Amino acid sequence: MPRVYCFAGIVIGFFLFSEAVFSKEIHTDDYLAGLQQQAGELKLSEQRVWHLLLKYKPRLFGGIVSEADGMGFFNSSDGKTNPQSELMATLASFFLPLDDLAPNQEHPQCNFPARFKWLNQQLKFDANHLTIQQCDRLDRWVNELDPVGATLVFATYYLNNPASMFGHTLVRIDSRDRGGERKLTNYGANYAAIPDTDNPALYAWRGLTGSFEGRFAIFPYYTKVQEYNNLESRDLWEYELEFTEDQLNTMLLHLWELGGTYFDYYYFQENCSYHVLSLFEIARPDLRLRDQFLFSVIPADTVKVVMAQEDLVKKIVYRPSLLSLLNQKRHSMTRTERSIFEALVKEKISPASDKFTSLSTRSQVLLLDAYMDYLQYKSMQQGSDHEVKIPHSVLQARSRLQVTEDESESNTYFSSPPELGHGADRFRIGMGHNDREPFIEFAYRPAYHDLMARDEGYDKDSEIIFMDFKLRYFFESERVRLDQARLLSITALNPYDSLFFKPSWRLDFSVDTLRDRDCNYCNAFAGSYGRGISYRPAFFSPLLLFSFVDVRTDFSGNLKRDYRLGGDVEMGAYYDFNDQLRIKLAGSYRVFVLGEHKRFFTSHFVTRYAFTQDLDMRLEFNRYDHNNEGILAFNYYF
């Protein structure tokens, strides 16, 4: 063939191919424009699902902003604040040719599969005009998780960690082939702050001001059980939820999208529980779980909201910590059994001794099982990575006893489910009289629980009080005064345990009235920290005794040298007559040795009668040096 014909053929072929490509681009552009027009006509950018997918929420002074703070979460440069622009850009991104992707970059259809799924449902994408991409990594991930259920998990309170003192929630993804005894092998999804400091003050400040990044992570569920149940001795409450497989698939696809971004973490607003609720809303957009929270999102309150939904929770499972399992066994022991068990723990006797073998078979089994729990617990507390070493004599003795655990025996619960607790917010109104005049007081606090309130749903023997403001109006002097502002107050009463001694402790930062002085109800900035011992005669005894030694300081212009520094010794008791009636009696002797010197006694007598979990009445008599006051108050929790 002459060269001229070959050349002409190549040129003609090139133009025909170019025209075909050009024509296809025109058709693609037309199809995209058609989709965008259709999306605009349907007002998809205003729909709730789109706002859930992009984490949009109304701004305080108008407009909309996404809670996501990683800009890779958006396809439009103004997508964080413009739902319409983000939707148009997202549709356009789905048409991105593979050749335009950077090395190792995922296609937007694979990066944002939940958005792709929802937009496809709304606009019915035509595969002849939009190439559906293969998402190998996503497919492998979804196939590995293979969800048939989701479980909300509440880890009980842990006062030793500021981030966990209000409890913690996470999600367990229940896979098709990991049910029954294999539930621990499921995966969990956790949202948490990524702290970059060990300084407690800086940690608290940055957590309150949203200075940490918060991210979702997937992990084997048994690692969290190990951390919470075994290392931190926190009971777990598991709430198995009712979702369809399609709803679970949507939730999982959205979780994949969240893996590439982060959020500013706020302890009281955008925290673990807040974002866990957002996952459930993605699965079922008719749920409006987060709408019920304005100022703070307390993990226990989010469980209450989930429990309040019709047909959402299908089963509740109590997973006691290793310490609770051990204490269940100790609680079921007789006095003689407890004595022999402690001798066994302290290695004063062995399983071969006559004192032990003289016990009944059931008692021997109980004590040996408890002893093995004890060894495992001690190993966990020591942070050992090695296998728990159980003496051969113990294993041999236990193997000879054929009695199995009696499943008919009911479990003893060492914590109660959080949905039974009173509301975290409290409003208080009271009437009182001091040595000079009557007064009325109003108080509000957004969180959380005090030792005189009912314990159900909360950590027994502890209190956390945050931002508790109390105002008083004095009738004769006709003035309103700030009586007290407890900025943060924490008390952990750890009853003495012969096996595991933990001191009680407390701290308090507040603005308080100088009650031992006649200075017209003047205020002082006050701080204290103390350690002490508590004692309860038995696990569920109604009596709790306590004593503390505190370091205290007050700063006020009404004090000589504007401050005083000293301490106090306090002793007291709580006693429960029944679930409704509790009394507290306490007395202290305070000594200030620097700044303004002073010594004086204080005494308190408080009774609480609970009408319901959310309403109680208190009668208080307080004495500070020579000043007395009595108060009758009503507290409403919500």
XYZ file of C-alpha atoms in Angstrom:
638
model
C 0.000 0.000 0.000
C 1.403 3.381 -0.925
C 2.637 5.411 2.046
C 0.282 8.230 1.250
C -2.725 5.976 1.807
C -1.322 4.702 5.098
C -0.768 8.235 6.333
C -4.246 9.263 5.238
C -5.706 6.273 7.103
C -3.892 7.174 10.314
C -5.040 10.769 10.127
C -8.641 9.784 9.454
C -8.532 7.205 12.269
C -7.101 9.778 14.678
C -9.828 12.256 13.902
C -12.522 9.599 14.175
C -11.147 8.444 17.543
C -10.827 11.999 18.787
C -14.306 12.731 17.711
C -15.560 9.650 19.549
C -13.739 10.675 22.712
C -14.917 14.237 22.332
C -18.429 13.016 21.745
C -18.281 10.791 24.834
C -17.012 13.696 26.948
C -19.878 15.790 25.690
C -22.328 13.055 26.612
C -20.699 12.626 30.049
C -20.793 16.351 30.685
C -24.403 16.467 29.584
C -25.272 13.537 31.837
C -23.500 15.102 34.824
C -25.232 18.413 34.179
C -28.527 16.548 34.011
C -27.858 14.845 37.348
C -26.891 18.121 38.976
C -30.026 19.783 37.636
C -32.145 16.891 38.874
C -30.465 17.031 42.302
C -31.225 20.745 42.437
C -34.856 20.218 41.493
C -35.196 17.533 44.188
C -33.424 19.826 46.673
C -31.223 16.950 47.778
C -28.763 19.312 49.445
C -31.490 20.315 51.886
C -32.472 16.803 52.844
C -31.703 15.406 56.272
C -29.694 12.442 54.976
C -27.287 14.701 53.068
C -26.798 16.794 56.192
C -26.203 13.649 58.259
C -23.673 12.342 55.751
C -21.734 15.617 55.730
C -22.188 16.269 59.490
C -23.876 19.620 58.878
C -25.475 21.463 61.759
C -26.992 24.951 62.062
C -24.743 27.740 63.231
C -25.759 29.740 66.269
C -26.114 32.959 64.281
C -27.365 31.547 60.988
C -25.944 29.380 58.253
C -24.691 25.820 58.296
C -21.321 24.300 59.088
C -20.000 20.765 59.070
C -18.625 19.307 62.289
C -15.929 17.515 60.266
C -12.658 19.424 60.393
C -10.470 17.464 58.000
C -10.796 19.197 54.622
C -10.273 15.910 52.778
C -13.828 15.109 53.834
C -15.128 17.620 51.278
C -15.024 17.676 47.489
C -15.754 21.385 47.238
C -13.470 24.079 48.601
C -16.445 25.595 50.446
C -18.091 22.249 51.182
C -17.721 22.713 54.955
C -20.318 25.484 54.897
C -22.149 25.015 51.595
C -24.240 21.798 51.254
C -25.323 22.653 47.682
C -21.795 23.279 46.457
C -20.577 20.092 48.131
C -23.326 18.030 46.543
C -22.560 19.361 43.039
C -18.846 18.741 43.526
C -19.481 15.264 44.890
C -21.539 14.322 41.839
C -18.792 15.651 39.571
C -16.135 13.704 41.492
C -17.894 10.435 40.741
C -17.071 11.003 37.045
C -13.355 11.499 37.667
C -11.325 9.388 35.168
C -8.966 6.879 36.748
C -6.074 8.447 34.844
C -6.566 11.667 36.799
C -5.994 9.983 40.168
C -2.675 10.407 41.971
C -0.702 7.233 42.785
C -2.391 5.247 45.599
C -5.329 7.635 45.582
C -8.757 6.069 45.950
C -11.494 7.067 43.549
C -14.159 9.334 45.137
C -16.741 6.608 44.589
C -14.612 4.439 46.892
C -13.752 7.230 49.336
C -17.366 8.238 49.868
C -19.415 5.068 49.341
C -22.289 6.098 51.638
C -22.781 9.322 49.676
C -22.557 7.360 46.417
C -25.131 4.854 47.677
C -27.621 7.513 48.752
C -27.224 9.684 45.649
C -27.592 6.601 43.472
C -30.828 5.757 45.281
C -32.126 9.279 44.665
C -30.914 9.853 41.087
C -30.715 6.298 39.646
C -27.271 6.499 38.067
C -27.066 5.120 34.509
C -24.091 2.746 34.233
C -23.925 3.519 30.518
C -22.966 7.091 31.302
C -21.229 6.753 34.681
C -18.527 4.164 35.103
C -19.045 2.260 38.354
C -15.604 1.829 39.944
C -14.249 -1.291 41.591
C -13.380 -0.594 45.253
C -11.226 -3.551 46.255
C -10.062 -2.241 49.656
C -13.566 -1.213 50.642
C -15.029 -4.534 49.514
C -12.467 -6.522 51.498
C -13.165 -4.387 54.579
C -16.929 -4.796 54.345
C -16.609 -8.545 53.703
C -14.354 -8.931 56.730
C -16.813 -7.154 59.015
C -19.886 -8.756 57.366
C -22.339 -7.097 59.789
C -25.636 -8.577 60.896
C -25.976 -6.469 64.017
C -24.670 -3.512 66.003
C -24.320 -3.172 69.768
C -23.984 -0.010 71.815
C -21.467 -0.647 74.595
C -21.327 1.460 77.760
C -18.174 1.219 79.871
C -18.868 2.304 83.443
C -17.182 5.209 85.150
C -13.422 5.432 85.678
C -12.430 8.284 87.960
C -8.701 7.778 87.442
C -8.961 9.119 83.882
C -10.549 12.552 83.272
C -11.705 11.437 79.818
C -13.558 8.434 81.269
C -14.942 9.707 84.549
C -18.385 10.126 82.931
C -18.293 6.680 81.313
C -17.662 5.858 77.688
C -19.643 4.452 74.770
C -18.533 2.629 71.633
C -20.079 0.398 68.988
C -19.549 -3.303 68.488
C -20.114 -4.519 64.933
C -21.604 -7.993 65.174
C -20.519 -10.182 62.254
C -22.462 -13.013 60.710
C -20.107 -15.776 61.826
C -19.072 -14.318 65.213
C -22.165 -14.806 67.343
C -22.692 -16.695 70.585
C -19.445 -17.540 72.319
C -17.461 -15.781 69.572
C -18.820 -12.291 70.194
C -15.526 -11.170 71.668
C -13.907 -11.753 68.259
C -16.118 -9.118 66.650
C -14.788 -5.699 65.740
C -15.581 -2.462 67.513
C -15.728 1.150 66.357
C -14.465 3.729 68.802
C -14.332 7.521 68.634
C -11.755 9.116 70.908
C -9.482 12.109 71.301
C -5.862 11.820 70.202
C -4.072 13.565 73.095
C -0.532 14.827 72.651
C 0.198 15.867 76.228
C 0.479 14.189 79.645
C 0.059 17.439 81.577
C -3.254 17.024 83.504
C -4.119 20.734 83.509
C -3.279 21.160 79.838
C -5.098 17.927 79.069
C -8.281 19.181 80.741
C -8.095 22.634 79.171
C -7.517 21.375 75.654
C -10.256 18.798 76.041
C -12.736 21.461 77.100
C -11.785 23.832 74.275
C -11.712 21.327 71.425
C -7.967 21.411 70.892
C -7.534 17.677 70.390
C -8.290 15.799 67.206
C -10.987 13.157 67.551
C -10.933 10.170 65.210
C -12.804 6.941 64.618
C -10.870 3.682 64.797
C -11.707 0.033 64.209
C -10.240 -2.577 66.551
C -10.841 -6.149 67.736
C -13.516 -5.914 70.422
C -11.663 -8.194 72.812
C -8.890 -5.584 73.129
C -11.388 -3.098 74.581
C -12.816 -5.767 76.853
C -9.278 -6.421 78.038
C -8.707 -2.712 78.618
C -12.003 -1.859 80.311
C -13.022 -5.129 81.960
C -9.657 -6.414 83.090
C -7.202 -3.517 83.346
C -9.545 -0.753 84.537
C -12.100 -2.984 86.340
C -15.044 -1.375 84.563
C -18.244 -3.301 83.977
C -19.652 -3.213 80.442
C -23.335 -2.881 79.549
C -24.084 -4.056 76.009
C -27.239 -2.950 74.176
C -27.896 -5.054 71.077
C -29.708 -2.883 68.521
C -32.332 -3.661 65.920
C -31.124 -2.675 62.429
C -31.745 -4.222 59.011
C -28.762 -5.453 57.023
C -29.175 -2.567 54.561
C -29.153 -0.053 57.423
C -26.042 -1.683 58.824
C -24.397 -1.555 55.407
C -25.078 2.184 55.164
C -23.672 2.745 58.639
C -20.575 0.778 57.767
C -20.013 2.662 54.489
C -20.317 5.937 56.382
C -17.862 4.698 58.992
C -15.436 4.052 56.140
C -15.844 7.683 55.031
C -15.145 8.939 58.551
C -11.907 6.988 58.739
C -10.188 9.593 56.587
C -11.122 12.685 58.546
C -11.099 14.095 62.065
C -13.207 16.302 64.322
C -12.303 18.804 67.005
C -12.920 16.845 70.209
C -14.925 18.511 72.973
C -15.392 16.598 76.220
C -18.911 17.844 76.774
C -20.273 18.242 73.250
C -18.597 16.518 70.312
C -17.378 13.552 72.319
C -17.444 9.769 71.933
C -21.146 9.385 72.645
C -22.199 12.227 70.372
C -20.527 10.733 67.331
C -21.673 7.211 68.162
C -25.252 8.502 68.052
C -24.544 10.007 64.634
C -23.725 6.521 63.306
C -27.129 5.248 64.404
C -28.834 8.226 62.748
C -27.101 7.383 59.482
C -28.448 3.838 59.698
C -31.937 5.101 60.533
C -32.414 8.764 59.596
C -35.804 8.785 61.324
C -33.942 8.622 64.633
C -33.229 12.070 66.055
C -30.987 11.035 68.875
C -28.650 14.038 69.011
C -31.416 16.644 68.805
C -32.135 16.134 72.479
C -28.784 17.488 73.661
C -28.089 21.205 73.925
C -25.184 21.937 76.258
C -23.584 18.620 77.137
C -23.652 15.048 75.864
C -23.155 12.695 78.809
C -22.545 9.036 77.823
C -25.122 7.725 80.299
C -27.713 10.153 78.919
C -27.126 8.900 75.377
C -27.914 5.362 76.572
C -31.178 6.682 78.024
C -32.053 8.280 74.686
C -31.330 5.040 72.827
C -33.392 3.067 75.341
C -36.283 5.476 74.882
C -36.588 4.654 71.156
C -39.293 2.207 70.263
C -38.026 -1.174 69.009
C -34.378 -0.086 68.857
C -32.865 -2.104 71.716
C -33.600 -5.825 71.518
C -31.343 -7.190 74.272
C -29.203 -5.954 77.192
C -26.153 -7.924 78.321
C -24.152 -7.306 81.509
C -20.445 -8.078 81.115
C -18.897 -7.796 84.588
C -15.275 -6.850 85.008
C -12.769 -9.345 86.296
C -12.891 -7.622 89.695
C -16.688 -7.813 89.756
C -16.532 -11.537 88.948
C -14.139 -12.030 91.828
C -16.305 -9.957 94.164
C -19.403 -11.918 93.120
C -17.690 -15.046 94.379
C -16.458 -13.336 97.555
C -19.961 -11.997 98.192
C -21.390 -15.535 98.070
C -18.847 -16.882 100.584
C -19.661 -17.556 104.207
C -17.560 -15.912 106.888
C -15.548 -19.129 107.306
C -15.017 -19.426 103.547
C -13.830 -15.815 103.339
C -11.342 -16.418 106.135
C -9.906 -19.510 104.400
C -9.875 -17.693 101.045
C -7.795 -14.855 102.487
C -5.420 -17.376 104.021
C -5.099 -18.991 100.611
C -4.391 -15.628 98.976
C -1.764 -14.777 101.570
C -0.251 -18.249 101.052
C -0.748 -19.192 104.694
C -2.418 -22.422 103.574
C -2.448 -24.443 100.362
C -5.206 -26.406 98.600
C -3.677 -29.555 100.113
C -3.983 -28.375 103.720
C -6.507 -30.018 106.025
C -8.235 -26.718 106.644
C -9.022 -26.420 102.946
C -9.847 -30.045 102.147
C -12.245 -30.208 105.082
C -14.548 -27.828 103.205
C -17.411 -29.156 101.090
C -16.728 -29.748 97.398
C -18.834 -26.735 96.433
C -16.872 -24.507 98.822
C -13.538 -25.752 97.511
C -14.627 -25.019 93.936
C -15.827 -21.548 94.898
C -12.576 -20.679 96.664
C -10.303 -22.075 93.958
C -12.206 -20.284 91.184
C -12.046 -17.051 93.169
C -8.334 -17.590 93.783
C -7.651 -17.988 90.067
C -9.645 -14.785 89.395
C -7.528 -13.062 92.035
C -4.252 -14.172 90.426
C -5.453 -12.994 87.021
C -6.560 -9.641 88.441
C -3.236 -9.069 90.192
C -1.400 -9.938 87.001
C -3.477 -7.393 85.068
C -2.893 -4.662 87.635
C 0.844 -5.255 87.447
C 0.682 -4.778 83.686
C 2.153 -8.185 83.001
C 2.181 -9.241 79.348
C 2.971 -12.791 80.298
C 0.542 -15.620 80.821
C -1.022 -15.700 84.272
C 0.927 -18.131 86.442
C -1.448 -20.281 88.444
C 0.323 -22.659 90.821
C 0.284 -26.269 89.697
C -1.160 -27.321 93.052
C -4.187 -25.066 92.467
C -4.811 -26.376 88.953
C -4.396 -29.951 90.161
C -6.804 -29.430 93.057
C -9.380 -27.770 90.818
C -9.148 -30.524 88.187
C -10.073 -33.128 90.808
C -13.300 -31.289 91.644
C -15.978 -32.084 89.082
C -18.507 -29.525 90.259
C -19.216 -26.900 87.607
C -20.500 -23.426 88.160
C -24.136 -23.402 89.179
C -25.846 -21.482 86.393
C -29.053 -21.337 88.371
C -27.438 -18.942 90.833
C -28.335 -15.356 90.061
C -25.560 -12.890 89.382
C -24.805 -10.120 91.826
C -24.544 -6.812 90.003
C -21.769 -4.485 91.166
C -22.969 -1.738 88.857
C -26.383 -0.756 87.549
C -27.343 0.107 83.968
C -26.935 3.812 83.194
C -30.494 4.246 81.930
C -31.730 3.844 85.525
C -29.829 6.920 86.699
C -31.293 10.315 87.430
C -30.861 13.124 84.894
C -27.428 14.723 84.736
C -28.786 18.290 84.985
C -30.098 19.447 88.354
C -32.241 22.387 89.381
C -32.580 23.142 93.082
C -34.767 25.483 95.061
C -34.542 25.836 98.795
C -35.593 27.893 101.783
C -33.348 28.456 104.753
C -32.378 30.550 107.728
C -29.014 31.485 109.148
C -28.203 33.229 112.412
C -29.294 36.591 111.030
C -32.013 36.244 108.408
C -34.024 33.920 106.183
C -33.117 33.300 102.563
C -34.219 31.495 99.456
C -31.728 29.770 97.159
C -31.693 28.686 93.537
C -29.079 26.400 92.039
C -28.349 24.766 88.722
C -25.648 22.405 87.542
C -25.280 20.655 84.188
C -23.458 17.647 85.640
C -23.443 15.208 87.312
C -24.009 13.237 90.532
C -23.479 13.845 94.235
C -23.141 11.397 97.085
C -26.533 12.248 98.574
C -28.414 11.450 95.346
C -29.695 7.953 94.561
C -26.966 5.652 93.254
C -28.822 3.676 90.581
C -27.149 4.155 87.219
C -24.088 5.830 88.736
C -20.819 4.772 90.262
C -21.573 3.964 93.871
C -19.597 5.862 96.522
C -18.365 8.592 94.209
C -19.455 12.017 93.061
C -18.599 14.395 90.228
C -19.961 17.917 90.426
C -19.320 20.296 87.556
C -20.281 23.968 87.319
C -22.759 23.951 90.197
C -23.924 27.554 90.738
C -25.977 28.540 93.759
C -27.559 31.957 94.373
C -29.247 33.145 97.546
C -31.635 35.992 98.142
C -31.554 37.302 101.714
C -34.878 38.765 102.754
C -33.873 41.241 105.453
C -30.752 42.639 103.845
C -32.572 42.446 100.469
C -29.568 41.302 98.495
C -28.712 38.549 96.057
C -25.379 36.841 96.604
C -23.451 34.090 94.917
C -23.412 31.529 97.689
C -21.285 28.946 95.934
C -19.963 27.996 92.500
C -18.418 24.539 92.529
C -16.405 24.561 89.334
C -15.218 20.980 89.701
C -15.512 18.654 92.641
C -14.667 14.955 92.620
C -14.861 12.480 95.481
C -14.010 8.788 95.297
C -14.771 6.815 98.448
C -13.017 3.474 98.054
C -14.189 1.248 100.920
C -11.367 -0.615 102.600
C -10.715 -4.051 101.123
C -8.276 -6.393 102.829
C -7.157 -7.715 99.429
C -6.997 -4.510 97.405
C -6.360 -1.347 99.356
C -7.121 1.871 97.530
C -7.189 5.171 99.416
C -10.154 7.460 99.062
C -9.476 10.866 97.554
C -11.197 14.097 96.685
C -10.538 17.490 95.152
C -12.524 20.665 94.885
C -12.184 23.993 93.070
C -14.864 26.533 93.779
C -15.924 30.045 94.598
C -17.387 29.839 98.083
C -18.738 32.059 100.815
C -16.396 32.623 103.748
C -18.871 31.082 106.135
C -16.721 31.343 109.239
C -16.511 35.128 108.949
C -19.053 37.921 109.318
C -18.194 39.739 106.097
C -21.649 40.131 104.547
C -21.474 36.858 102.622
C -18.147 37.671 100.963
C -16.650 35.125 98.557
C -13.289 33.458 98.184
C -11.636 31.297 95.562
C -11.101 27.969 97.289
C -9.223 24.808 96.470
C -8.620 21.581 98.342
C -7.213 18.118 97.867
C -7.409 15.260 100.312
C -6.731 11.594 100.865
C -8.487 9.323 103.271
C -9.893 5.958 104.220
C -13.419 4.623 103.861
C -14.966 1.557 105.382
C -18.098 -0.425 104.575
C -18.764 -3.502 106.745
C -19.920 -5.570 103.753
C -20.260 -5.119 99.987
C -23.850 -3.898 100.215
C -23.962 -2.631 103.775
C -26.082 0.533 104.267
C -23.316 2.084 106.400
C -20.286 3.824 104.947
C -17.718 5.505 107.190
C -15.083 7.894 105.903
C -12.259 10.123 107.064
C -10.076 12.586 105.164
C -7.034 14.755 105.658
C -7.164 17.724 103.263
C -4.919 20.559 102.197
C -7.014 23.710 101.766
C -6.471 27.260 100.607
C -8.683 30.333 100.230
C -7.962 33.532 98.305
C -10.009 36.640 99.067
C -9.504 40.345 99.573
C -11.477 39.940 102.808
C -8.731 37.828 104.372
C -5.640 39.191 106.079
C -2.807 38.987 103.529
C -5.580 38.051 101.055
C -5.154 34.317 101.564
C -4.943 31.483 104.015
C -3.396 28.042 103.678
C -3.898 25.055 105.912
C -5.876 21.890 106.080
C -8.500 19.914 107.886
C -9.369 16.528 109.274
C -12.889 15.318 108.586
C -14.782 12.251 109.738
C -18.284 11.232 108.807
C -20.764 8.576 107.785
C -23.534 7.850 105.292
C -26.393 5.541 106.171
C -29.194 4.243 103.947
C -32.414 3.395 105.785
C -33.884 2.319 102.449
C -33.733 3.359 98.778
C -35.490 6.647 99.544
C -33.938 7.799 102.821
C -30.236 8.524 103.343
C -28.496 10.559 106.022
C -25.048 12.049 106.266
C -23.293 13.140 109.421
C -19.848 14.731 109.268
C -17.561 16.981 111.271
C -14.193 18.552 110.609
C -11.540 20.642 112.292
C -9.877 23.244 110.069
C -6.537 24.883 110.717
C -5.041 27.666 108.589
C -1.368 28.272 109.423
C -0.236 30.615 106.625
C -1.749 33.928 105.609
C -4.693 34.484 107.923
C -4.374 32.151 110.892
C -7.549 30.515 112.135
C -8.887 27.309 113.692
C -12.531 26.261 113.799
C -14.941 23.332 113.686
C -17.550 22.552 111.066
C -20.385 20.046 111.292
C -23.056 18.876 108.843
C -26.217 16.848 109.133
C -28.044 16.124 105.860
C -31.047 13.948 105.129
C -32.340 13.042 101.675
C -35.695 11.589 100.827
C -36.158 10.569 97.172
C -39.705 10.769 95.859
C -38.552 9.419 92.466
C -35.207 8.897 90.781
C -35.433 12.489 89.484
C -36.885 14.288 92.493
C -35.676 14.424 96.065
C -35.993 16.579 99.170
C -33.126 17.465 101.482
C -32.992 18.881 104.969
C -29.610 20.267 106.017
C -28.125 21.718 109.201
C -24.642 23.186 108.865
C -22.359 24.859 111.366
C -19.190 26.785 110.418
C -17.315 28.025 113.467
C -20.003 30.066 115.239
C -22.353 30.458 112.226
C -25.337 28.142 111.800
C -27.825 27.605 109.000
C -30.690 25.283 108.174
C -32.068 24.581 104.685
C -35.004 22.683 103.226
C -34.452 22.111 99.501
C -35.968 20.241 96.570
C -33.810 18.897 93.733
C -35.143 18.074 90.297
C -32.933 16.103 87.852
C -33.525 16.158 84.123
